[in-house]
Amino acid sequence: MENIEQKLISRINEHATPLRIMHVCGTHERTISKYAIRDIISDDVQLLSGPGCPVCVTPVEDIDFAIELARSGKVITSFGDMMRVPGTTGSLFDARSDGYDIRMVYSIDDAIKIAKDNPTLEIVFFGIGFETTAPSNAAALLRGVPENFSILTSHKLMPPAMEILTRDTNVDGFLAPGHVSTIIGTEKYDQISEKGFPIVVTGFEALDVLLGIAMVQNQLETGRSCVENAYPRCVNVEGNLKAREMLYQVFKKTDSKWRGIGMIENSGLALKKEFDQFDAVNVHADIYKELHEKRASESDNVDGENRLYEECICAEILTARAQPPQCPLFGRRCSPEAPVGPCMVSLEGTCYNWYKYRHNKGI
Amino acid sequence: MCIAIPGKITSILNENTATVDIGGIKREVNLDLIGGADSSLIGKHALVHVGYAISLISDEESEEVLKLLRDVMDLS
Ligand code: SF4
């Protein structure tokens, strides 16, 4: 295999022309940073990191709502990464230190178990993530969940964000996210590629990423732009139909706010009316309304997330308008041990990966 | 969070759940998203994400990838 990797690197470098390839998956950033792929391929081939970390794009409003629910006595459950991302008044972990009941879970099923084991408590599962994660919530709701269980859903869909990036960011092509694509298939990217952007669905080994880069490069060289699949062991054209069917039995598309990008039409998932009794926004409508009224009255807080960390440039990082070392806090006040912005929190965050794998090299 | 890990389905526990071996560690994994659990899945590899199998991993992978590799290399 090493030999094949070498050959791919030579192939990429021999054919290098100025070119900007964006990935939109935190796990791709991990592979690229871990194997120093930016260092071994030509500087002409730039690898940009887009909004592929679900924790990083979750808006402050949703974190604030989760914390407010905890403060009003509900039990908040979520994935570990979500715990340390700061909202307006700190993170879920901070709220836990203040004595509120916040529990880390590995899957929605763990959260449901907590609800079953504690029928007198109200359990809220803070569901975040892209197309890969949302179907598991759908499957759980379709199987049936206890009455004291609800979901605060902050799920996002990747193709609409890629569409926006083709307009707002200078990109030539994409490495499409392998795991999102197991669910949505390769065909969901057709519309974007038809606008002139090569797209290669890519896996997560170093070899996969090198192959994805070479295939994007190849399309551009031969004047093509289509959707190709470099991850056939997990992804096919139509994706996981069963998972998608369950997903859309439970959720409907809705406009959604992405941290760093803003509102994107039809880029989020909301629970359908039939599931109102499990929708935290509906079940705890009083708390939701109060929080939003408070936010609206603090008129200068509309741009709350930027005010929160004045020097943090996460918004630029998430749209590849800047790289982590350009942030004045990177490696100084902001590190994985003490993250200031969300991009430094998650294993999939761009700042986290640059810090972990590149910082010691003085980059 | 979006990290998915391949594992081998080793036994079926009930209609939705199987035991999956992920790098030597056994985990209970829900199979609803790949059509539920049945014994024909034992021995197959699945991609596991937040406690759910999200796709089966095809056995013919190496051949297909080799073909892709050949295609890009041939150009050079
Ligand atoms: S280094 Fe920290 S503060 Fe700066 S952009 Fe990254 S996460 Fe934000």
JSON list of N, CA and C in Angstrom, two decimals, chain A residues 51-120:
[
{"chain": "A", "resi": 51, "resn": "PRO", "atom": "N", "xyz": [-17.35, 23.56, 6.59]},
{"chain": "A", "resi": 51, "resn": "PRO", "atom": "CA", "xyz": [-18.16, 23.44, 7.82]},
{"chain": "A", "resi": 51, "resn": "PRO", "atom": "C", "xyz": [-18.54, 21.99, 8.12]},
{"chain": "A", "resi": 52, "resn": "GLY", "atom": "N", "xyz": [-17.55, 21.14, 8.28]},
{"chain": "A", "resi": 52, "resn": "GLY", "atom": "CA", "xyz": [-17.83, 19.71, 8.39]},
{"chain": "A", "resi": 52, "resn": "GLY", "atom": "C", "xyz": [-17.84, 19.17, 9.81]},
{"chain": "A", "resi": 53, "resn": "CYS", "atom": "N", "xyz": [-17.79, 20.07, 10.78]},
{"chain": "A", "resi": 53, "resn": "CYS", "atom": "CA", "xyz": [-17.79, 19.61, 12.17]},
{"chain": "A", "resi": 53, "resn": "CYS", "atom": "C", "xyz": [-19.15, 19.98, 12.75]},
{"chain": "A", "resi": 54, "resn": "PRO", "atom": "N", "xyz": [-19.98, 19.01, 13.07]},
{"chain": "A", "resi": 54, "resn": "PRO", "atom": "CA", "xyz": [-21.36, 19.32, 13.48]},
{"chain": "A", "resi": 54, "resn": "PRO", "atom": "C", "xyz": [-21.44, 20.16, 14.75]},
{"chain": "A", "resi": 55, "resn": "VAL", "atom": "N", "xyz": [-20.51, 19.93, 15.66]},
{"chain": "A", "resi": 55, "resn": "VAL", "atom": "CA", "xyz": [-20.50, 20.69, 16.90]},
{"chain": "A", "resi": 55, "resn": "VAL", "atom": "C", "xyz": [-20.19, 22.16, 16.59]},
{"chain": "A", "resi": 56, "resn": "CYS", "atom": "N", "xyz": [-19.26, 22.35, 15.64]},
{"chain": "A", "resi": 56, "resn": "CYS", "atom": "CA", "xyz": [-18.80, 23.71, 15.34]},
{"chain": "A", "resi": 56, "resn": "CYS", "atom": "C", "xyz": [-19.88, 24.57, 14.69]},
{"chain": "A", "resi": 57, "resn": "VAL", "atom": "N", "xyz": [-20.80, 23.95, 13.95]},
{"chain": "A", "resi": 57, "resn": "VAL", "atom": "CA", "xyz": [-21.80, 24.75, 13.24]},
{"chain": "A", "resi": 57, "resn": "VAL", "atom": "C", "xyz": [-23.11, 24.89, 14.02]},
{"chain": "A", "resi": 58, "resn": "THR", "atom": "N", "xyz": [-23.17, 24.28, 15.20]},
{"chain": "A", "resi": 58, "resn": "THR", "atom": "CA", "xyz": [-24.39, 24.40, 16.02]},
{"chain": "A", "resi": 58, "resn": "THR", "atom": "C", "xyz": [-24.49, 25.83, 16.56]},
{"chain": "A", "resi": 59, "resn": "PRO", "atom": "N", "xyz": [-25.60, 26.52, 16.30]},
{"chain": "A", "resi": 59, "resn": "PRO", "atom": "CA", "xyz": [-25.68, 27.92, 16.72]},
{"chain": "A", "resi": 59, "resn": "PRO", "atom": "C", "xyz": [-25.81, 28.07, 18.23]},
{"chain": "A", "resi": 60, "resn": "VAL", "atom": "N", "xyz": [-25.34, 29.21, 18.70]},
{"chain": "A", "resi": 60, "resn": "VAL", "atom": "CA", "xyz": [-25.37, 29.52, 20.13]},
{"chain": "A", "resi": 60, "resn": "VAL", "atom": "C", "xyz": [-26.79, 29.40, 20.70]},
{"chain": "A", "resi": 61, "resn": "GLU", "atom": "N", "xyz": [-27.80, 29.79, 19.91]},
{"chain": "A", "resi": 61, "resn": "GLU", "atom": "CA", "xyz": [-29.18, 29.76, 20.38]},
{"chain": "A", "resi": 61, "resn": "GLU", "atom": "C", "xyz": [-29.56, 28.36, 20.88]},
{"chain": "A", "resi": 62, "resn": "ASP", "atom": "N", "xyz": [-29.13, 27.32, 20.14]},
{"chain": "A", "resi": 62, "resn": "ASP", "atom": "CA", "xyz": [-29.51, 25.96, 20.52]},
{"chain": "A", "resi": 62, "resn": "ASP", "atom": "C", "xyz": [-28.81, 25.54, 21.81]},
{"chain": "A", "resi": 63, "resn": "ILE", "atom": "N", "xyz": [-27.55, 25.95, 21.96]},
{"chain": "A", "resi": 63, "resn": "ILE", "atom": "CA", "xyz": [-26.82, 25.62, 23.19]},
{"chain": "A", "resi": 63, "resn": "ILE", "atom": "C", "xyz": [-27.47, 26.34, 24.37]},
{"chain": "A", "resi": 64, "resn": "ASP", "atom": "N", "xyz": [-27.82, 27.61, 24.15]},
{"chain": "A", "resi": 64, "resn": "ASP", "atom": "CA", "xyz": [-28.47, 28.38, 25.22]},
{"chain": "A", "resi": 64, "resn": "ASP", "atom": "C", "xyz": [-29.78, 27.72, 25.65]},
{"chain": "A", "resi": 65, "resn": "PHE", "atom": "N", "xyz": [-30.54, 27.23, 24.67]},
{"chain": "A", "resi": 65, "resn": "PHE", "atom": "CA", "xyz": [-31.82, 26.59, 24.98]},
{"chain": "A", "resi": 65, "resn": "PHE", "atom": "C", "xyz": [-31.58, 25.33, 25.81]},
{"chain": "A", "resi": 66, "resn": "ALA", "atom": "N", "xyz": [-30.59, 24.53, 25.42]},
{"chain": "A", "resi": 66, "resn": "ALA", "atom": "CA", "xyz": [-30.28, 23.30, 26.17]},
{"chain": "A", "resi": 66, "resn": "ALA", "atom": "C", "xyz": [-29.92, 23.66, 27.62]},
{"chain": "A", "resi": 67, "resn": "ILE", "atom": "N", "xyz": [-29.13, 24.70, 27.78]},
{"chain": "A", "resi": 67, "resn": "ILE", "atom": "CA", "xyz": [-28.69, 25.09, 29.13]},
{"chain": "A", "resi": 67, "resn": "ILE", "atom": "C", "xyz": [-29.89, 25.61, 29.94]},
{"chain": "A", "resi": 68, "resn": "GLU", "atom": "N", "xyz": [-30.74, 26.37, 29.28]},
{"chain": "A", "resi": 68, "resn": "GLU", "atom": "CA", "xyz": [-31.93, 26.90, 29.96]},
{"chain": "A", "resi": 68, "resn": "GLU", "atom": "C", "xyz": [-32.84, 25.75, 30.42]},
{"chain": "A", "resi": 69, "resn": "LEU", "atom": "N", "xyz": [-32.95, 24.72, 29.59]},
{"chain": "A", "resi": 69, "resn": "LEU", "atom": "CA", "xyz": [-33.75, 23.55, 29.96]},
{"chain": "A", "resi": 69, "resn": "LEU", "atom": "C", "xyz": [-33.15, 22.87, 31.19]},
{"chain": "A", "resi": 70, "resn": "ALA", "atom": "N", "xyz": [-31.82, 22.75, 31.20]},
{"chain": "A", "resi": 70, "resn": "ALA", "atom": "CA", "xyz": [-31.16, 22.14, 32.35]},
{"chain": "A", "resi": 70, "resn": "ALA", "atom": "C", "xyz": [-31.44, 22.95, 33.61]},
{"chain": "A", "resi": 71, "resn": "ARG", "atom": "N", "xyz": [-31.36, 24.28, 33.45]},
{"chain": "A", "resi": 71, "resn": "ARG", "atom": "CA", "xyz": [-31.60, 25.15, 34.61]},
{"chain": "A", "resi": 71, "resn": "ARG", "atom": "C", "xyz": [-33.02, 25.04, 35.13]},
{"chain": "A", "resi": 72, "resn": "SER", "atom": "N", "xyz": [-33.92, 24.64, 34.25]},
{"chain": "A", "resi": 72, "resn": "SER", "atom": "CA", "xyz": [-35.30, 24.52, 34.73]},
{"chain": "A", "resi": 72, "resn": "SER", "atom": "C", "xyz": [-35.61, 23.10, 35.20]},
{"chain": "A", "resi": 73, "resn": "GLY", "atom": "N", "xyz": [-34.57, 22.31, 35.38]},
{"chain": "A", "resi": 73, "resn": "GLY", "atom": "CA", "xyz": [-34.76, 21.02, 36.03]},
{"chain": "A", "resi": 73, "resn": "GLY", "atom": "C", "xyz": [-34.84, 19.81, 35.11]},
{"chain": "A", "resi": 74, "resn": "LYS", "atom": "N", "xyz": [-34.69, 20.02, 33.79]},
{"chain": "A", "resi": 74, "resn": "LYS", "atom": "CA", "xyz": [-34.71, 18.87, 32.89]},
{"chain": "A", "resi": 74, "resn": "LYS", "atom": "C", "xyz": [-33.32, 18.23, 32.87]},
{"chain": "A", "resi": 75, "resn": "VAL", "atom": "N", "xyz": [-33.30, 16.95, 32.49]},
{"chain": "A", "resi": 75, "resn": "VAL", "atom": "CA", "xyz": [-32.00, 16.28, 32.34]},
{"chain": "A", "resi": 75, "resn": "VAL", "atom": "C", "xyz": [-31.60, 16.41, 30.87]},
{"chain": "A", "resi": 76, "resn": "ILE", "atom": "N", "xyz": [-30.43, 16.99, 30.62]},
{"chain": "A", "resi": 76, "resn": "ILE", "atom": "CA", "xyz": [-29.96, 17.14, 29.24]},
{"chain": "A", "resi": 76, "resn": "ILE", "atom": "C", "xyz": [-28.96, 16.03, 28.95]},
{"chain": "A", "resi": 77, "resn": "THR", "atom": "N", "xyz": [-29.17, 15.35, 27.82]},
{"chain": "A", "resi": 77, "resn": "THR", "atom": "CA", "xyz": [-28.23, 14.32, 27.40]},
{"chain": "A", "resi": 77, "resn": "THR", "atom": "C", "xyz": [-27.70, 14.70, 26.03]},
{"chain": "A", "resi": 78, "resn": "SER", "atom": "N", "xyz": [-26.41, 14.48, 25.82]},
{"chain": "A", "resi": 78, "resn": "SER", "atom": "CA", "xyz": [-25.86, 14.74, 24.48]},
{"chain": "A", "resi": 78, "resn": "SER", "atom": "C", "xyz": [-24.53, 14.05, 24.32]},
{"chain": "A", "resi": 79, "resn": "PHE", "atom": "N", "xyz": [-23.98, 14.15, 23.11]},
{"chain": "A", "resi": 79, "resn": "PHE", "atom": "CA", "xyz": [-22.67, 13.56, 22.84]},
{"chain": "A", "resi": 79, "resn": "PHE", "atom": "C", "xyz": [-21.58, 14.41, 23.50]},
{"chain": "A", "resi": 80, "resn": "GLY", "atom": "N", "xyz": [-20.47, 13.75, 23.82]},
{"chain": "A", "resi": 80, "resn": "GLY", "atom": "CA", "xyz": [-19.39, 14.40, 24.55]},
{"chain": "A", "resi": 80, "resn": "GLY", "atom": "C", "xyz": [-18.92, 15.72, 23.95]},
{"chain": "A", "resi": 81, "resn": "ASP", "atom": "N", "xyz": [-18.76, 15.74, 22.63]},
{"chain": "A", "resi": 81, "resn": "ASP", "atom": "CA", "xyz": [-18.21, 16.93, 21.97]},
{"chain": "A", "resi": 81, "resn": "ASP", "atom": "C", "xyz": [-19.05, 18.18, 22.22]},
{"chain": "A", "resi": 82, "resn": "MET", "atom": "N", "xyz": [-20.35, 17.97, 22.36]},
{"chain": "A", "resi": 82, "resn": "MET", "atom": "CA", "xyz": [-21.27, 19.11, 22.49]},
{"chain": "A", "resi": 82, "resn": "MET", "atom": "C", "xyz": [-21.12, 19.79, 23.84]},
{"chain": "A", "resi": 83, "resn": "MET", "atom": "N", "xyz": [-20.58, 19.04, 24.81]},
{"chain": "A", "resi": 83, "resn": "MET", "atom": "CA", "xyz": [-20.58, 19.50, 26.20]},
{"chain": "A", "resi": 83, "resn": "MET", "atom": "C", "xyz": [-19.72, 20.75, 26.44]},
{"chain": "A", "resi": 84, "resn": "ARG", "atom": "N", "xyz": [-18.63, 20.85, 25.66]},
{"chain": "A", "resi": 84, "resn": "ARG", "atom": "CA", "xyz": [-17.68, 21.92, 25.99]},
{"chain": "A", "resi": 84, "resn": "ARG", "atom": "C", "xyz": [-17.83, 23.18, 25.13]},
{"chain": "A", "resi": 85, "resn": "VAL", "atom": "N", "xyz": [-18.77, 23.12, 24.17]},
{"chain": "A", "resi": 85, "resn": "VAL", "atom": "CA", "xyz": [-18.92, 24.30, 23.30]},
{"chain": "A", "resi": 85, "resn": "VAL", "atom": "C", "xyz": [-19.67, 25.40, 24.05]},
{"chain": "A", "resi": 86, "resn": "PRO", "atom": "N", "xyz": [-19.05, 26.57, 24.15]},
{"chain": "A", "resi": 86, "resn": "PRO", "atom": "CA", "xyz": [-19.70, 27.62, 24.94]},
{"chain": "A", "resi": 86, "resn": "PRO", "atom": "C", "xyz": [-20.93, 28.23, 24.26]},
{"chain": "A", "resi": 87, "resn": "GLY", "atom": "N", "xyz": [-21.95, 28.48, 25.05]},
{"chain": "A", "resi": 87, "resn": "GLY", "atom": "CA", "xyz": [-23.08, 29.29, 24.62]},
{"chain": "A", "resi": 87, "resn": "GLY", "atom": "C", "xyz": [-22.90, 30.68, 25.21]},
{"chain": "A", "resi": 88, "resn": "THR", "atom": "N", "xyz": [-23.97, 31.47, 25.25]},
{"chain": "A", "resi": 88, "resn": "THR", "atom": "CA", "xyz": [-23.83, 32.84, 25.76]},
{"chain": "A", "resi": 88, "resn": "THR", "atom": "C", "xyz": [-23.36, 32.86, 27.22]},
{"chain": "A", "resi": 89, "resn": "THR", "atom": "N", "xyz": [-23.84, 31.90, 27.99]},
{"chain": "A", "resi": 89, "resn": "THR", "atom": "CA", "xyz": [-23.46, 31.91, 29.42]},
{"chain": "A", "resi": 89, "resn": "THR", "atom": "C", "xyz": [-22.68, 30.64, 29.79]},
{"chain": "A", "resi": 90, "resn": "GLY", "atom": "N", "xyz": [-21.79, 30.23, 28.94]},
{"chain": "A", "resi": 90, "resn": "GLY", "atom": "CA", "xyz": [-20.97, 29.06, 29.25]},
{"chain": "A", "resi": 90, "resn": "GLY", "atom": "C", "xyz": [-21.47, 27.81, 28.52]},
{"chain": "A", "resi": 91, "resn": "SER", "atom": "N", "xyz": [-20.81, 26.68, 28.80]},
{"chain": "A", "resi": 91, "resn": "SER", "atom": "CA", "xyz": [-21.11, 25.44, 28.10]},
{"chain": "A", "resi": 91, "resn": "SER", "atom": "C", "xyz": [-22.00, 24.54, 28.95]},
{"chain": "A", "resi": 92, "resn": "LEU", "atom": "N", "xyz": [-22.40, 23.42, 28.38]},
{"chain": "A", "resi": 92, "resn": "LEU", "atom": "CA", "xyz": [-23.18, 22.44, 29.15]},
{"chain": "A", "resi": 92, "resn": "LEU", "atom": "C", "xyz": [-22.35, 21.93, 30.33]},
{"chain": "A", "resi": 93, "resn": "PHE", "atom": "N", "xyz": [-21.06, 21.76, 30.10]},
{"chain": "A", "resi": 93, "resn": "PHE", "atom": "CA", "xyz": [-20.19, 21.32, 31.21]},
{"chain": "A", "resi": 93, "resn": "PHE", "atom": "C", "xyz": [-20.19, 22.33, 32.35]},
{"chain": "A", "resi": 94, "resn": "ASP", "atom": "N", "xyz": [-20.16, 23.63, 31.97]},
{"chain": "A", "resi": 94, "resn": "ASP", "atom": "CA", "xyz": [-20.20, 24.67, 33.01]},
{"chain": "A", "resi": 94, "resn": "ASP", "atom": "C", "xyz": [-21.50, 24.55, 33.79]},
{"chain": "A", "resi": 95, "resn": "ALA", "atom": "N", "xyz": [-22.59, 24.30, 33.06]},
{"chain": "A", "resi": 95, "resn": "ALA", "atom": "CA", "xyz": [-23.89, 24.18, 33.73]},
{"chain": "A", "resi": 95, "resn": "ALA", "atom": "C", "xyz": [-23.88, 22.96, 34.65]},
{"chain": "A", "resi": 96, "resn": "ARG", "atom": "N", "xyz": [-23.17, 21.92, 34.23]},
{"chain": "A", "resi": 96, "resn": "ARG", "atom": "CA", "xyz": [-23.09, 20.74, 35.09]},
{"chain": "A", "resi": 96, "resn": "ARG", "atom": "C", "xyz": [-22.32, 21.05, 36.37]},
{"chain": "A", "resi": 97, "resn": "SER", "atom": "N", "xyz": [-21.25, 21.84, 36.19]},
{"chain": "A", "resi": 97, "resn": "SER", "atom": "CA", "xyz": [-20.49, 22.23, 37.40]},
{"chain": "A", "resi": 97, "resn": "SER", "atom": "C", "xyz": [-21.37, 23.05, 38.33]},
{"chain": "A", "resi": 98, "resn": "ASP", "atom": "N", "xyz": [-22.33, 23.77, 37.76]},
{"chain": "A", "resi": 98, "resn": "ASP", "atom": "CA", "xyz": [-23.25, 24.55, 38.61]},
{"chain": "A", "resi": 98, "resn": "ASP", "atom": "C", "xyz": [-24.29, 23.67, 39.29]},
{"chain": "A", "resi": 99, "resn": "GLY", "atom": "N", "xyz": [-24.24, 22.37, 39.01]},
{"chain": "A", "resi": 99, "resn": "GLY", "atom": "CA", "xyz": [-25.13, 21.45, 39.71]},
{"chain": "A", "resi": 99, "resn": "GLY", "atom": "C", "xyz": [-26.31, 20.95, 38.88]},
{"chain": "A", "resi": 100, "resn": "TYR", "atom": "N", "xyz": [-26.42, 21.37, 37.62]},
{"chain": "A", "resi": 100, "resn": "TYR", "atom": "CA", "xyz": [-27.55, 20.91, 36.82]},
{"chain": "A", "resi": 100, "resn": "TYR", "atom": "C", "xyz": [-27.25, 19.52, 36.24]},
{"chain": "A", "resi": 101, "resn": "ASP", "atom": "N", "xyz": [-28.34, 18.82, 35.91]},
{"chain": "A", "resi": 101, "resn": "ASP", "atom": "CA", "xyz": [-28.21, 17.41, 35.53]},
{"chain": "A", "resi": 101, "resn": "ASP", "atom": "C", "xyz": [-27.96, 17.28, 34.02]},
{"chain": "A", "resi": 102, "resn": "ILE", "atom": "N", "xyz": [-26.71, 17.10, 33.68]},
{"chain": "A", "resi": 102, "resn": "ILE", "atom": "CA", "xyz": [-26.33, 17.00, 32.28]},
{"chain": "A", "resi": 102, "resn": "ILE", "atom": "C", "xyz": [-25.50, 15.73, 32.10]},
{"chain": "A", "resi": 103, "resn": "ARG", "atom": "N", "xyz": [-25.93, 14.88, 31.18]},
{"chain": "A", "resi": 103, "resn": "ARG", "atom": "CA", "xyz": [-25.26, 13.59, 31.07]},
{"chain": "A", "resi": 103, "resn": "ARG", "atom": "C", "xyz": [-24.78, 13.35, 29.65]},
{"chain": "A", "resi": 104, "resn": "MET", "atom": "N", "xyz": [-23.60, 12.76, 29.58]},
{"chain": "A", "resi": 104, "resn": "MET", "atom": "CA", "xyz": [-23.01, 12.47, 28.28]},
{"chain": "A", "resi": 104, "resn": "MET", "atom": "C", "xyz": [-23.48, 11.08, 27.85]},
{"chain": "A", "resi": 105, "resn": "VAL", "atom": "N", "xyz": [-23.89, 10.94, 26.60]},
{"chain": "A", "resi": 105, "resn": "VAL", "atom": "CA", "xyz": [-24.32, 9.63, 26.12]},
{"chain": "A", "resi": 105, "resn": "VAL", "atom": "C", "xyz": [-23.57, 9.28, 24.83]},
{"chain": "A", "resi": 106, "resn": "TYR", "atom": "N", "xyz": [-23.56, 7.99, 24.55]},
{"chain": "A", "resi": 106, "resn": "TYR", "atom": "CA", "xyz": [-22.88, 7.52, 23.36]},
{"chain": "A", "resi": 106, "resn": "TYR", "atom": "C", "xyz": [-23.86, 7.43, 22.19]},
{"chain": "A", "resi": 107, "resn": "SER", "atom": "N", "xyz": [-25.15, 7.15, 22.52]},
{"chain": "A", "resi": 107, "resn": "SER", "atom": "CA", "xyz": [-26.15, 7.09, 21.46]},
{"chain": "A", "resi": 107, "resn": "SER", "atom": "C", "xyz": [-27.49, 7.54, 22.01]},
{"chain": "A", "resi": 108, "resn": "ILE", "atom": "N", "xyz": [-28.44, 7.80, 21.12]},
{"chain": "A", "resi": 108, "resn": "ILE", "atom": "CA", "xyz": [-29.79, 8.20, 21.57]},
{"chain": "A", "resi": 108, "resn": "ILE", "atom": "C", "xyz": [-30.40, 7.10, 22.43]},
{"chain": "A", "resi": 109, "resn": "ASP", "atom": "N", "xyz": [-30.04, 5.85, 22.16]},
{"chain": "A", "resi": 109, "resn": "ASP", "atom": "CA", "xyz": [-30.60, 4.74, 22.94]},
{"chain": "A", "resi": 109, "resn": "ASP", "atom": "C", "xyz": [-30.20, 4.83, 24.42]},
{"chain": "A", "resi": 110, "resn": "ASP", "atom": "N", "xyz": [-28.99, 5.32, 24.67]},
{"chain": "A", "resi": 110, "resn": "ASP", "atom": "CA", "xyz": [-28.57, 5.52, 26.07]},
{"chain": "A", "resi": 110, "resn": "ASP", "atom": "C", "xyz": [-29.48, 6.54, 26.75]},
{"chain": "A", "resi": 111, "resn": "ALA", "atom": "N", "xyz": [-29.80, 7.60, 26.00]},
{"chain": "A", "resi": 111, "resn": "ALA", "atom": "CA", "xyz": [-30.65, 8.66, 26.56]},
{"chain": "A", "resi": 111, "resn": "ALA", "atom": "C", "xyz": [-32.05, 8.12, 26.84]},
{"chain": "A", "resi": 112, "resn": "ILE", "atom": "N", "xyz": [-32.54, 7.29, 25.92]},
{"chain": "A", "resi": 112, "resn": "ILE", "atom": "CA", "xyz": [-33.88, 6.70, 26.11]},
{"chain": "A", "resi": 112, "resn": "ILE", "atom": "C", "xyz": [-33.88, 5.80, 27.34]},
{"chain": "A", "resi": 113, "resn": "LYS", "atom": "N", "xyz": [-32.77, 5.10, 27.54]},
{"chain": "A", "resi": 113, "resn": "LYS", "atom": "CA", "xyz": [-32.68, 4.21, 28.71]},
{"chain": "A", "resi": 113, "resn": "LYS", "atom": "C", "xyz": [-32.75, 5.04, 30.01]},
{"chain": "A", "resi": 114, "resn": "ILE", "atom": "N", "xyz": [-32.08, 6.17, 30.00]},
{"chain": "A", "resi": 114, "resn": "ILE", "atom": "CA", "xyz": [-32.13, 7.04, 31.18]},
{"chain": "A", "resi": 114, "resn": "ILE", "atom": "C", "xyz": [-33.59, 7.44, 31.44]},
{"chain": "A", "resi": 115, "resn": "ALA", "atom": "N", "xyz": [-34.32, 7.77, 30.36]},
{"chain": "A", "resi": 115, "resn": "ALA", "atom": "CA", "xyz": [-35.73, 8.17, 30.52]},
{"chain": "A", "resi": 115, "resn": "ALA", "atom": "C", "xyz": [-36.55, 7.01, 31.08]},
{"chain": "A", "resi": 116, "resn": "LYS", "atom": "N", "xyz": [-36.29, 5.81, 30.57]},
{"chain": "A", "resi": 116, "resn": "LYS", "atom": "CA", "xyz": [-37.07, 4.65, 31.06]},
{"chain": "A", "resi": 116, "resn": "LYS", "atom": "C", "xyz": [-36.76, 4.36, 32.52]},
{"chain": "A", "resi": 117, "resn": "ASP", "atom": "N", "xyz": [-35.49, 4.50, 32.88]},
{"chain": "A", "resi": 117, "resn": "ASP", "atom": "CA", "xyz": [-35.08, 4.20, 34.25]},
{"chain": "A", "resi": 117, "resn": "ASP", "atom": "C", "xyz": [-35.51, 5.27, 35.25]},
{"chain": "A", "resi": 118, "resn": "ASN", "atom": "N", "xyz": [-35.86, 6.46, 34.72]},
{"chain": "A", "resi": 118, "resn": "ASN", "atom": "CA", "xyz": [-36.21, 7.57, 35.62]},
{"chain": "A", "resi": 118, "resn": "ASN", "atom": "C", "xyz": [-37.53, 8.22, 35.20]},
{"chain": "A", "resi": 119, "resn": "PRO", "atom": "N", "xyz": [-38.62, 7.51, 35.39]},
{"chain": "A", "resi": 119, "resn": "PRO", "atom": "CA", "xyz": [-39.90, 8.01, 34.86]},
{"chain": "A", "resi": 119, "resn": "PRO", "atom": "C", "xyz": [-40.36, 9.34, 35.45]},
{"chain": "A", "resi": 120, "resn": "THR", "atom": "N", "xyz": [-39.78, 9.74, 36.58]},
{"chain": "A", "resi": 120, "resn": "THR", "atom": "CA", "xyz": [-40.23, 11.02, 37.16]},
{"chain": "A", "resi": 120, "resn": "THR", "atom": "C", "xyz": [-39.43, 12.20, 36.62]}
]
